[in-house]
Coordinates of C-alpha atoms in Angstrom, one line a residue:
X1 CA -43.1 -42.3 -43.1
X2 CA -41.6 -44.3 -40.5
X3 CA -40.2 -45.9 -43.1
X4 CA -38.0 -43.3 -44.8
X5 CA -37.3 -41.1 -42.4
X6 CA -34.1 -43.2 -41.1
X7 CA -32.8 -44.1 -44.3
X8 CA -32.7 -40.1 -45.5
X9 CA -29.3 -39.1 -45.1
X10 CA -28.7 -35.6 -43.3
X11 CA -28.3 -32.6 -45.8
X12 CA -24.6 -31.2 -46.1
X13 CA -24.6 -27.7 -44.3
X14 CA -24.4 -25.6 -48.1
X15 CA -27.5 -27.6 -48.8
X16 CA -29.6 -27.0 -46.4
X17 CA -28.8 -23.3 -46.3
X18 CA -29.9 -22.8 -50.2
X19 CA -32.9 -25.4 -49.4
X20 CA -34.2 -23.5 -46.2
X21 CA -36.4 -21.5 -47.5
X22 CA -38.5 -24.3 -49.9
X23 CA -38.5 -26.9 -47.4
X24 CA -41.5 -27.8 -45.7
X25 CA -42.7 -27.6 -42.4
X26 CA -41.8 -31.2 -41.5
X27 CA -38.5 -31.3 -43.1
X28 CA -37.1 -28.4 -41.1
X29 CA -38.4 -30.6 -37.9
X30 CA -36.3 -33.4 -39.3
X31 CA -32.8 -31.4 -39.9
X32 CA -33.1 -29.6 -37.0
X33 CA -33.7 -33.1 -34.4
X34 CA -30.7 -34.6 -36.6
X35 CA -27.7 -35.3 -34.1
X36 CA -25.0 -32.8 -34.3
X37 CA -22.1 -35.1 -35.1
X38 CA -23.4 -36.3 -38.0
X39 CA -22.8 -33.1 -40.1
X40 CA -20.9 -30.0 -39.0
X41 CA -22.4 -26.7 -38.1
X42 CA -22.1 -23.4 -40.0
X43 CA -20.1 -20.5 -38.6
X44 CA -22.9 -18.4 -38.0
X45 CA -25.0 -21.4 -36.1
X46 CA -21.7 -21.4 -33.7
X47 CA -21.6 -18.5 -32.9
X48 CA -24.7 -18.0 -31.8
X49 CA -24.9 -19.5 -28.1
X50 CA -21.6 -18.4 -27.2
X51 CA -22.4 -14.3 -28.0
X52 CA -25.7 -15.5 -25.5
X53 CA -23.7 -16.7 -22.6
X54 CA -20.7 -13.8 -23.0
X55 CA -22.7 -11.1 -23.5
X56 CA -25.5 -11.8 -21.4
X57 CA -26.7 -8.7 -19.4
X58 CA -26.6 -10.4 -15.6
X59 CA -22.8 -10.6 -16.2
X60 CA -20.8 -8.8 -13.6
X61 CA -17.8 -6.3 -15.4
X62 CA -16.0 -7.1 -12.6
X63 CA -15.8 -10.6 -11.9
X64 CA -13.1 -13.0 -12.8
X65 CA -14.8 -14.5 -16.1
X66 CA -16.0 -11.5 -17.5
X67 CA -12.1 -10.1 -17.0
X68 CA -10.8 -13.1 -18.2
X69 CA -12.5 -12.5 -21.5
X70 CA -12.1 -9.2 -21.8
X71 CA -8.1 -9.8 -21.1
X72 CA -8.2 -12.7 -23.9
X73 CA -10.7 -10.9 -26.4
X74 CA -8.0 -7.7 -26.5
X75 CA -4.3 -8.8 -25.6
X76 CA -4.0 -12.9 -26.8
X77 CA -3.5 -12.7 -30.5
X78 CA -5.7 -15.0 -32.5
X79 CA -3.2 -17.6 -33.5
X80 CA -1.9 -18.3 -30.1
X81 CA -5.8 -18.4 -29.1
X82 CA -8.0 -20.4 -31.7
X83 CA -10.9 -22.2 -31.0
X84 CA -10.1 -25.1 -29.0
X85 CA -8.2 -22.3 -26.1
X86 CA -11.9 -20.8 -26.2
X87 CA -13.4 -23.9 -25.2
X88 CA -11.4 -24.9 -22.6
X89 CA -8.7 -21.4 -21.9
X90 CA -5.4 -22.1 -20.0
X91 CA -4.3 -19.8 -17.5
X92 CA -3.7 -16.0 -18.5
X93 CA 0.1 -16.6 -16.9
X94 CA 0.5 -18.9 -19.7
X95 CA -0.1 -17.0 -22.3
X96 CA 1.2 -13.2 -21.7
X97 CA 4.6 -12.2 -20.0
X98 CA 4.3 -11.6 -16.4
X99 CA 3.7 -8.2 -14.9
X100 CA 4.7 -8.4 -11.5
X101 CA 5.6 -11.2 -9.6
X102 CA 1.9 -12.1 -8.7
X103 CA -0.6 -13.7 -11.0
X104 CA -3.4 -12.0 -9.2
X105 CA -1.7 -8.1 -10.0
X106 CA -1.4 -9.3 -13.1
X107 CA -5.3 -10.3 -14.2
X108 CA -6.1 -6.6 -12.9
X109 CA -3.4 -4.8 -14.2
X110 CA -4.0 -6.8 -17.8
X111 CA -7.3 -5.9 -17.7
X112 CA -6.8 -2.0 -17.6
X113 CA -4.4 -3.0 -20.0
X114 CA -7.3 -3.8 -22.2
X115 CA -9.9 -1.4 -21.9
X116 CA -7.1 1.5 -23.0
X117 CA -5.9 -0.5 -25.9
X118 CA -9.8 -1.5 -26.7
X119 CA -10.9 1.7 -26.5
X120 CA -7.9 3.7 -27.7
X121 CA -5.8 1.8 -29.8
X122 CA -8.0 -1.0 -31.7
X123 CA -10.2 1.2 -32.3
X124 CA -8.0 3.3 -35.1
X125 CA -5.3 0.9 -35.3
X126 CA -7.7 -2.4 -36.6
X127 CA -8.8 0.1 -39.6
X128 CA -5.2 0.2 -40.7
X129 CA -4.0 -3.0 -40.4
X130 CA -5.3 -6.2 -39.1
X131 CA -1.9 -7.0 -37.8
X132 CA -1.0 -7.6 -34.1
X133 CA 2.7 -7.3 -34.0
X134 CA 2.2 -3.8 -32.2
X135 CA -0.3 -4.7 -29.7
X136 CA 2.1 -7.8 -28.5
X137 CA 4.9 -5.2 -28.7
X138 CA 3.6 -2.7 -26.8
X139 CA 2.8 -5.4 -24.0
X140 CA 6.1 -6.9 -24.0
X141 CA 7.0 -3.0 -23.1
X142 CA 4.4 -2.5 -20.5
X143 CA 5.8 -6.2 -19.2
X144 CA 9.4 -4.6 -18.8
X145 CA 8.0 -1.2 -17.1
X146 CA 6.1 -2.8 -14.7
X147 CA 8.8 -5.7 -13.8
X148 CA 11.1 -2.8 -13.3
X149 CA 8.8 -0.4 -11.1
X150 CA 8.5 -3.7 -9.2
X151 CA 11.9 -4.0 -8.4
X152 CA 12.3 -0.3 -7.7
X153 CA 9.0 -0.4 -5.4
X154 CA 10.9 -3.2 -3.1
X155 CA 13.9 -0.4 -2.3
X156 CA 11.7 2.1 -1.2
X157 CA 9.4 2.9 2.0
X158 CA 5.8 2.8 1.2
X159 CA 4.8 3.4 4.3
X160 CA 6.1 6.0 4.4
X161 CA 5.8 7.6 1.2
X162 CA 1.5 7.2 1.6
X163 CA 1.4 7.8 4.7
X164 CA 4.2 10.9 5.1
X165 CA 5.5 12.7 2.3
X166 CA 1.6 12.3 -0.2
X167 CA -0.5 13.8 3.0
X168 CA 2.2 16.7 3.1
X169 CA 1.2 17.9 -0.4
X170 CA -2.6 17.2 0.2
X171 CA -2.2 19.4 3.4
X172 CA 0.0 22.1 1.4
X173 CA -2.8 21.6 -1.2
X174 CA -5.9 22.6 1.4
X175 CA -3.9 25.5 3.2
X176 CA -3.3 27.3 -0.5
X177 CA -7.0 26.6 -1.4
X178 CA -8.5 28.1 1.8
X179 CA -6.4 30.7 1.3
X180 CA -6.8 31.7 -2.2
X181 CA -11.1 31.2 -1.8
X182 CA -11.0 33.6 1.3
X183 CA -12.9 37.4 1.1
X184 CA -10.1 39.6 2.3
X185 CA -7.4 37.5 -0.1
X186 CA -9.1 38.4 -3.1
X187 CA -10.3 41.6 -2.1
X188 CA -6.4 42.5 -1.1
X189 CA -4.9 41.0 -4.1
X190 CA -7.4 41.4 -6.4
X191 CA -6.8 38.6 -8.0
X192 CA -9.0 35.5 -9.1
X193 CA -8.5 32.3 -6.2
X194 CA -6.9 30.6 -9.5
X195 CA -4.0 33.0 -9.4
X196 CA -3.4 33.5 -5.6
X197 CA -3.4 29.8 -5.1
X198 CA -0.6 29.3 -7.9
X199 CA 1.3 31.7 -6.3
X200 CA 0.8 30.0 -3.1
X201 CA 1.2 26.1 -4.7
X202 CA 2.9 26.5 -8.2
X203 CA 3.3 23.7 -10.6
X204 CA 5.3 23.9 -14.0
X205 CA 2.4 22.0 -15.9
X206 CA -0.1 25.1 -14.8
X207 CA -0.6 28.4 -15.3
X208 CA -3.8 30.1 -14.9
X209 CA -2.8 33.3 -17.1
X210 CA -2.7 30.7 -20.2
X211 CA -5.9 30.0 -22.5
X212 CA -7.7 26.8 -22.5
X213 CA -5.8 25.8 -25.6
X214 CA -2.2 26.8 -24.2
X215 CA -3.1 25.1 -20.9
X216 CA -3.8 21.8 -22.8
X217 CA -0.7 21.4 -24.9
X218 CA 1.3 22.7 -22.0
X219 CA -0.1 19.8 -20.1
X220 CA 0.2 17.3 -22.7
X221 CA 4.0 18.4 -22.9
X222 CA 4.4 17.8 -19.3
X223 CA 3.3 14.9 -19.4
X224 CA 5.4 13.6 -22.5
X225 CA 8.5 14.4 -20.5
X226 CA 7.2 12.4 -17.5
X227 CA 7.0 9.3 -19.2
X228 CA 9.9 9.8 -21.8
X229 CA 12.0 10.5 -19.0
X230 CA 10.5 7.2 -17.2
X231 CA 10.7 5.2 -20.2
X232 CA 14.7 5.8 -20.8
X233 CA 15.2 4.8 -18.0
X234 CA 13.3 1.7 -17.4
X235 CA 13.2 0.2 -20.6
X236 CA 15.4 -2.2 -22.8
X237 CA 18.5 -0.5 -24.6
X238 CA 16.8 -2.6 -28.2
X239 CA 13.5 -1.0 -27.2
X240 CA 14.6 2.6 -26.5
X241 CA 16.5 2.2 -30.4
X242 CA 13.1 1.9 -31.5
X243 CA 12.1 5.7 -31.9
X244 CA 7.8 5.1 -33.5
X245 CA 7.5 2.2 -31.2
X246 CA 8.6 4.5 -28.0
X247 CA 6.7 7.4 -29.5
X248 CA 3.3 5.5 -29.7
X249 CA 3.5 3.9 -26.5
X250 CA 4.3 7.5 -25.2
X251 CA 1.4 8.7 -26.5
X252 CA -0.9 6.0 -25.1
X253 CA 0.3 6.5 -21.4
X254 CA 0.8 10.3 -21.0
X255 CA -2.3 11.4 -23.6
X256 CA -4.8 8.2 -23.2
X257 CA -4.1 7.2 -19.7
X258 CA -2.9 9.8 -17.8
X259 CA -4.4 12.7 -20.0
X260 CA -8.5 11.1 -20.4
X261 CA -8.1 9.1 -16.9
X262 CA -6.4 11.2 -14.4
X263 CA -6.4 14.8 -15.5
X264 CA -10.2 14.9 -17.4
X265 CA -11.8 12.4 -15.1
X266 CA -10.0 12.1 -11.8
X267 CA -9.7 15.8 -11.3
X268 CA -13.3 16.4 -11.5
X269 CA -15.0 17.1 -7.9
X270 CA -17.7 14.9 -9.0
X271 CA -15.7 11.8 -9.2
X272 CA -14.0 12.7 -6.0
X273 CA -16.8 12.7 -4.0
X274 CA -18.3 9.6 -5.7
X275 CA -15.2 8.0 -5.0
X276 CA -15.7 9.1 -1.2
X277 CA -19.0 7.3 -1.3
X278 CA -17.8 4.0 -3.0
X279 CA -15.0 3.8 -0.2
X280 CA -17.4 4.4 2.6
X281 CA -19.4 2.0 1.2
X282 CA -16.5 -0.6 0.9
X283 CA -15.8 0.0 5.2
X284 CA -19.6 -0.2 6.1
X285 CA -19.9 -3.4 3.8
X286 CA -18.5 -6.3 6.2
X287 CA -16.9 -8.7 3.4
X288 CA -18.9 -11.4 5.0
X289 CA -22.6 -9.7 4.8
X290 CA -23.5 -11.6 1.6
X291 CA -22.8 -14.8 3.2
X292 CA -25.1 -14.3 6.3
X293 CA -28.1 -12.5 4.4
X294 CA -28.1 -15.5 2.0
X295 CA -28.1 -17.5 5.0
X296 CA -30.9 -15.4 6.6
X297 CA -32.9 -15.5 3.8
X298 CA -32.4 -19.2 3.1
X299 CA -33.9 -19.9 7.0
X300 CA -36.9 -17.1 6.4
X301 CA -37.6 -19.1 3.2
X302 CA -37.5 -22.4 5.2
X303 CA -40.2 -21.6 7.8
X304 CA -42.3 -19.4 5.6
X305 CA -42.9 -22.5 3.9
X306 CA -43.2 -24.4 6.7
X307 CA -45.5 -22.0 7.6
X308 CA -47.9 -21.9 4.3
X309 CA -48.2 -25.9 4.6
X310 CA -49.5 -25.3 8.0
X311 CA -46.8 -27.5 9.2
X312 CA -45.1 -25.5 12.3
X313 CA -47.1 -24.8 15.2
X314 CA -48.9 -21.0 16.3
X315 CA -47.1 -21.2 19.4
X316 CA -43.7 -21.4 17.5
X317 CA -44.6 -18.6 14.8
X318 CA -45.5 -16.2 17.6
X319 CA -42.0 -17.5 19.3
X320 CA -40.4 -16.7 15.9
X321 CA -41.8 -13.0 15.8
X322 CA -39.7 -12.3 19.2
X323 CA -36.0 -11.6 19.5
X324 CA -34.2 -13.3 21.8
X325 CA -33.2 -10.0 23.6
X326 CA -37.4 -9.1 24.6
X327 CA -37.4 -13.0 26.2
X328 CA -34.0 -12.2 28.4
X329 CA -34.0 -10.0 31.2
X330 CA -32.6 -6.9 31.6
X331 CA -29.7 -8.6 33.7
X332 CA -28.8 -11.3 31.8
X333 CA -28.9 -8.8 28.2
X334 CA -26.4 -6.4 30.3
X335 CA -24.1 -9.3 31.2
X336 CA -23.8 -10.1 27.7
X337 CA -22.8 -6.9 26.3
X338 CA -20.2 -6.5 29.3
X339 CA -18.7 -9.6 28.7
X340 CA -18.5 -8.6 24.7
X341 CA -16.9 -5.9 25.3
X342 CA -14.4 -7.4 28.1
X343 CA -13.5 -10.1 25.7
X344 CA -12.7 -7.0 22.5
X345 CA -10.6 -5.3 25.1
X346 CA -8.7 -8.5 26.0
X347 CA -8.0 -8.9 22.3
X348 CA -6.9 -5.0 22.2
X349 CA -4.5 -5.4 25.0
X350 CA -3.4 -9.1 23.9
X351 CA -2.7 -7.7 20.5
X352 CA -0.8 -4.9 22.1
X353 CA 1.2 -6.6 24.2
X354 CA 2.3 -9.4 21.9
X355 CA 3.1 -6.9 19.3
X356 CA 5.3 -4.7 21.5
X357 CA 6.8 -8.0 22.7
X358 CA 7.8 -8.9 19.2
X359 CA 9.2 -5.3 17.9
X360 CA 11.9 -6.1 20.8
X361 CA 12.9 -9.0 18.5
X362 CA 12.6 -6.5 15.3
X363 CA 16.2 -4.8 13.8
X364 CA 16.1 -0.8 13.8
X365 CA 14.4 0.6 11.3
X366 CA 17.0 2.4 8.7
X367 CA 15.8 4.5 5.3
X368 CA 14.4 2.3 3.1
X369 CA 14.8 4.4 -0.1
X370 CA 17.1 4.7 -3.4
X371 CA 20.7 5.0 -2.5
X372 CA 20.3 8.2 -4.5
X373 CA 16.8 9.4 -3.8
X374 CA 16.0 13.1 -3.9
X375 CA 15.7 14.7 -1.1
X376 CA 12.4 17.1 -1.8
X377 CA 9.5 15.9 -2.6
X378 CA 8.4 17.1 -6.1
X379 CA 10.4 19.6 -8.5
X380 CA 7.6 21.7 -8.6
X381 CA 7.4 22.6 -4.7
X382 CA 9.8 24.7 -2.9
X383 CA 11.3 23.4 -0.5
X384 CA 9.9 23.9 3.1
X385 CA 10.4 22.6 6.8
X386 CA 7.1 20.8 6.6
X387 CA 7.8 18.7 3.2
X388 CA 11.6 17.9 4.7
X389 CA 11.3 17.5 8.1
X390 CA 12.2 14.5 9.5
X391 CA 13.3 12.8 6.5
X392 CA 15.8 9.9 6.2
X393 CA 18.3 10.8 3.0
X394 CA 21.4 9.5 1.8
X395 CA 23.4 10.9 4.9
X396 CA 22.5 7.7 6.9
X397 CA 19.9 9.6 9.3
X398 CA 17.4 7.5 11.2
X399 CA 14.0 7.3 9.4
X400 CA 11.2 9.4 10.2
X401 CA 9.1 8.5 13.6
X402 CA 5.6 7.0 12.7
X403 CA 4.0 9.5 15.6
X404 CA 5.6 12.4 13.3
X405 CA 4.3 11.5 10.0
X406 CA 2.7 14.1 7.9
X407 CA -1.1 12.1 8.7
X408 CA -1.5 13.3 11.3
X409 CA -1.2 16.7 10.7
X410 CA -2.9 15.9 7.7
X411 CA -6.1 14.9 9.0
X412 CA -6.0 17.9 11.5
X413 CA -6.6 19.9 8.6
X414 CA -9.0 18.6 6.9
X415 CA -11.0 18.5 10.0
X416 CA -10.1 21.6 10.6
X417 CA -9.3 20.8 14.4
X418 CA -7.0 24.1 15.3
X419 CA -10.7 26.3 14.3
X420 CA -13.1 23.6 16.0
X421 CA -11.2 22.0 19.0
X422 CA -8.0 23.9 19.2
X423 CA -7.6 22.6 22.5
X424 CA -7.5 18.9 21.6
X425 CA -5.5 19.9 18.7
X426 CA -3.2 21.3 21.4
X427 CA -3.1 18.2 23.5
X428 CA -2.7 15.5 20.7
X429 CA -0.2 18.1 19.6
X430 CA 1.5 18.3 23.5
X431 CA 1.7 14.2 24.1
X432 CA 3.3 13.4 20.3
X433 CA 5.9 16.2 21.5
X434 CA 6.1 14.3 24.6
X435 CA 6.4 10.7 23.1
X436 CA 8.8 11.9 20.5
X437 CA 11.0 14.3 22.3
X438 CA 10.2 14.2 26.1
X439 CA 11.9 11.7 28.3
X440 CA 12.6 8.5 27.6
X441 CA 11.5 9.3 23.9
X442 CA 9.2 6.1 23.7
X443 CA 7.8 6.9 20.3
X444 CA 11.3 8.1 18.5
X445 CA 12.3 6.4 15.7
X446 CA 13.5 2.7 15.7
X447 CA 12.1 2.9 19.8
X448 CA 10.0 -0.2 20.7
X449 CA 6.7 1.8 20.2
X450 CA 8.1 2.8 16.7
X451 CA 9.1 -0.2 15.4
X452 CA 5.6 -2.3 16.6
X453 CA 3.3 0.9 14.7
X454 CA 5.3 0.5 11.7
X455 CA 5.5 -3.2 11.4
X456 CA 1.8 -3.3 12.2
X457 CA 0.7 -0.7 9.5
X458 CA 3.6 -2.1 6.9
X459 CA 2.5 -5.7 7.4
X460 CA -1.5 -5.0 8.0
X461 CA -2.6 -2.1 6.5
X462 CA -0.2 -2.2 3.0
X463 CA -0.2 -6.3 2.8
X464 CA 0.0 -7.2 -0.5
X465 CA -2.5 -9.4 -0.5
X466 CA -5.1 -6.3 -0.8
X467 CA -3.1 -4.9 -4.1
X468 CA -5.4 -6.7 -6.4
X469 CA -9.2 -6.0 -4.9
X470 CA -7.7 -2.3 -4.6
X471 CA -6.9 -2.2 -8.3
X472 CA -9.8 -3.9 -9.4
X473 CA -12.0 -1.0 -6.7
X474 CA -9.8 1.3 -8.7
X475 CA -10.9 -0.1 -12.5
X476 CA -14.6 -0.5 -11.1
X477 CA -14.3 3.3 -10.8
X478 CA -12.2 5.0 -13.3
X479 CA -13.6 2.2 -16.6
X480 CA -17.2 1.8 -15.3
X481 CA -18.2 -1.0 -17.2
X482 CA -15.1 -2.3 -18.8
X483 CA -14.8 0.9 -20.8
X484 CA -13.7 4.6 -20.8
X485 CA -15.8 5.4 -24.3
X486 CA -19.2 5.7 -25.1
X487 CA -20.8 3.0 -22.8
X488 CA -19.3 5.2 -19.8
X489 CA -21.9 7.0 -17.8
X490 CA -21.7 10.8 -19.1
X491 CA -20.2 13.9 -16.8
X492 CA -23.3 14.7 -14.5
X493 CA -24.8 17.9 -14.9
X494 CA -24.5 20.9 -11.7
X495 CA -27.4 19.7 -10.2
X496 CA -26.8 16.0 -10.3
X497 CA -23.0 17.1 -8.8
X498 CA -24.4 19.1 -6.3
X499 CA -26.5 15.6 -4.9
X500 CA -23.5 13.9 -5.0
X501 CA -21.4 16.0 -2.9
X502 CA -24.5 16.1 -0.5
X503 CA -24.7 12.4 -0.5
X504 CA -20.8 12.2 -0.2
X505 CA -21.1 14.5 3.4
X506 CA -23.7 12.1 4.6
X507 CA -21.9 9.1 3.9
X508 CA -19.5 10.5 6.0
X509 CA -21.5 11.9 8.4
X510 CA -22.7 7.7 8.6
X511 CA -19.3 6.8 10.0
X512 CA -19.4 9.1 13.0
X513 CA -21.2 8.1 16.4
X514 CA -24.0 10.0 17.0
X515 CA -23.0 11.7 20.1
X516 CA -19.3 12.6 18.9
X517 CA -20.9 13.9 15.4
X518 CA -23.0 16.6 17.7
X519 CA -19.9 17.5 20.1
X520 CA -17.6 17.9 17.3
X521 CA -20.0 20.1 15.0
X522 CA -21.4 22.0 18.6
X523 CA -24.9 20.5 17.0
X524 CA -27.2 21.1 20.1
X525 CA -30.8 21.4 18.6
X526 CA -33.9 19.2 19.5
X527 CA -34.8 18.3 16.1
X528 CA -32.7 15.4 14.6
X529 CA -33.7 16.7 11.0
X530 CA -32.5 19.5 11.9
X531 CA -29.1 18.5 13.5
X532 CA -28.4 16.0 10.7
X533 CA -28.7 18.7 8.2
X534 CA -26.3 21.2 9.8
X535 CA -24.1 18.7 10.7
X536 CA -24.1 17.6 6.5
X537 CA -23.9 20.8 5.4
X538 CA -20.7 21.5 7.8
X539 CA -18.7 18.8 6.2
X540 CA -20.0 19.8 2.6
X541 CA -18.4 23.8 3.6
X542 CA -15.3 22.5 5.0
X543 CA -14.0 19.0 4.2
X544 CA -15.3 18.7 1.1
X545 CA -15.0 22.0 0.0
X546 CA -11.1 22.0 -1.1
X547 CA -12.0 19.6 -4.3
X548 CA -14.6 21.9 -5.2
X549 CA -12.2 23.2 -8.1
X550 CA -11.2 20.8 -11.1
X551 CA -8.4 23.4 -12.0
X552 CA -6.8 23.3 -9.0
X553 CA -7.3 19.6 -8.0
X554 CA -4.6 19.2 -11.3
X555 CA -2.2 21.1 -8.8
X556 CA -2.2 18.4 -6.2
X557 CA -2.5 15.3 -8.8
X558 CA -0.1 16.4 -10.9
X559 CA 2.1 17.1 -7.6
X560 CA 1.7 13.9 -6.1
X561 CA 2.5 12.1 -9.9
X562 CA 5.6 13.9 -9.4
X563 CA 6.5 12.5 -6.2
X564 CA 5.8 8.9 -7.0
X565 CA 7.9 9.3 -10.1
X566 CA 11.0 11.4 -8.4
X567 CA 11.0 8.3 -5.9
X568 CA 10.6 5.2 -8.1
X569 CA 12.5 7.0 -10.9
X570 CA 15.4 9.3 -9.3
X571 CA 17.6 9.6 -12.1
X572 CA 14.9 11.6 -13.8
X573 CA 16.2 14.5 -11.5
X574 CA 17.3 17.4 -13.2
X575 CA 17.6 15.5 -16.7
X576 CA 15.7 15.5 -19.9
X577 CA 14.8 12.5 -21.7
X578 CA 17.6 13.6 -24.4
X579 CA 20.2 13.4 -21.6
X580 CA 19.1 10.1 -19.8
X581 CA 19.3 8.1 -23.9
X582 CA 22.5 9.5 -24.4
X583 CA 23.8 7.8 -20.5
X584 CA 22.0 4.8 -22.2
X585 CA 24.0 4.5 -25.3
X586 CA 21.2 5.1 -27.4
X587 CA 21.7 6.2 -30.7
X588 CA 18.9 8.3 -32.1
X589 CA 19.4 7.9 -36.2
X590 CA 16.2 6.4 -37.1
X591 CA 14.4 9.3 -34.8
X592 CA 13.6 10.9 -37.7
X593 CA 11.7 8.1 -39.7
X594 CA 10.0 6.9 -36.8
X595 CA 8.2 10.5 -36.5
X596 CA 7.4 10.2 -40.4
X597 CA 5.8 7.1 -39.5
X598 CA 4.3 8.5 -36.6
X599 CA 2.7 11.3 -38.5
X600 CA 1.4 9.3 -40.9
X601 CA -0.7 7.0 -38.4
X602 CA -2.1 9.9 -36.9
X603 CA -3.1 11.0 -39.6
X604 CA -4.6 8.1 -40.9
X605 CA -6.2 7.7 -37.4
X606 CA -7.5 11.1 -37.6
X607 CA -9.2 10.4 -41.2
X608 CA -11.0 7.6 -39.6

């Protein structure tokens, strides 16, 4: 046996496959133990280990490796990728066109694009044709749009947009919701809360008097209008001339991204309440908590092994069960606590003084907005003093002071501060007026305090380094398991939605110190469980109630979408997409052919 085995040549793959069913057990063992370099593997045997590594159940959908694998599988064509590239892949920025000036942001944006194309484009387009030219063209168009949006984003005041203008819309939504859902309003006007809300806060895409089918058509047409207008400004001329490609990209963004993700998912109350819980979890979890826990577990493991084998003395084991605070005297514990608070106070005062000194060297604040940006906050909202107060406009008026941002008024409205603690709301308004309009105007726009606050918020709260983790969290919330199709969990039932809302209220309550919460919610009972339940119920009824109606939430979501698009693309104000295309000099001669091709593709997609 030993003399014949080395002289036997390895079987070719085809012969080995055909004779595998009739070979003996010893022959199979000899073939399996032969070197892989002596004969090439079959296609099936080479894919099995790769699938096991990539599709393992222990992989995190939001990990860097899984994200890059998703992007390469979906967006990188087979011709440019190849087998060698899968074995040792190069960087994504060297294969795909850049979306922004940051590679980390590009990875997260490409992951979202890959999910949309995987679930809603390749699912039907790959059955029509294996050609990937359309996907490559879509990627190029998205890259053009994102780069143009980034350039426009640098010209607007992000801080004022997110902390002043968006909170004004949220506050208007809360006021209209509370007015529409009160019993006197329903009795007096004899209308449903949705009709009362729509009369107070109307939107052209929403009308409660329409049927469900008509309402869906109105929303789809409005989203198409917004996206077509934005693409008519952002896309290059050669891409605008391709009517078929432009229409397909418009359908992907308007119907798939905005329609299914924004209008049908984000507007749901259970989704908003679940998002609140996730945000609270992120806030409560320090970045280094995992590392600290890992070190503690390792130390505990080492000590437990020493105790197991009797290498740790009894005195040492007893000392481990006592915390350092128990061994210290009461005076020493108070001393270290006082020293800790003194250090925190010193760091806070030092930060404020250094920041104020640096603010003196900063230039005066100027309106960071496009030259032709509209002064109104939304085309669907009527101009009101609360929405246009103090706004910087094209006439060179000074920027809005930070202490007058709409965020503070919005927080007061959410907390219902004027009803629960009117003395506190009046005191805060008084000091706000003194700082902004009183002697010295220490909090007015372009003052030292204002420049310090604005610089701190712009550099620390809206730091560009926070954008990739934010996009990652948004992708994990909207697209769980990197999919929006069947793998995503189904919508919860009414009982599950109620539990999600209750958990969100409990999470919010966990952020508030217990003495502050008892004073704010006016709870004075002796039973802690009853007090906790009472405070949680008050949070549900007053702070989360304005998100309970999905149709009314659409008013808020669409209003915010209108505001952001008009700030980024102010050319859309008062113009139709056809007028914007005419200004670009685009000849629509091939529009009919493109629409006919789009109809044929849609018919084939529906048939499949």
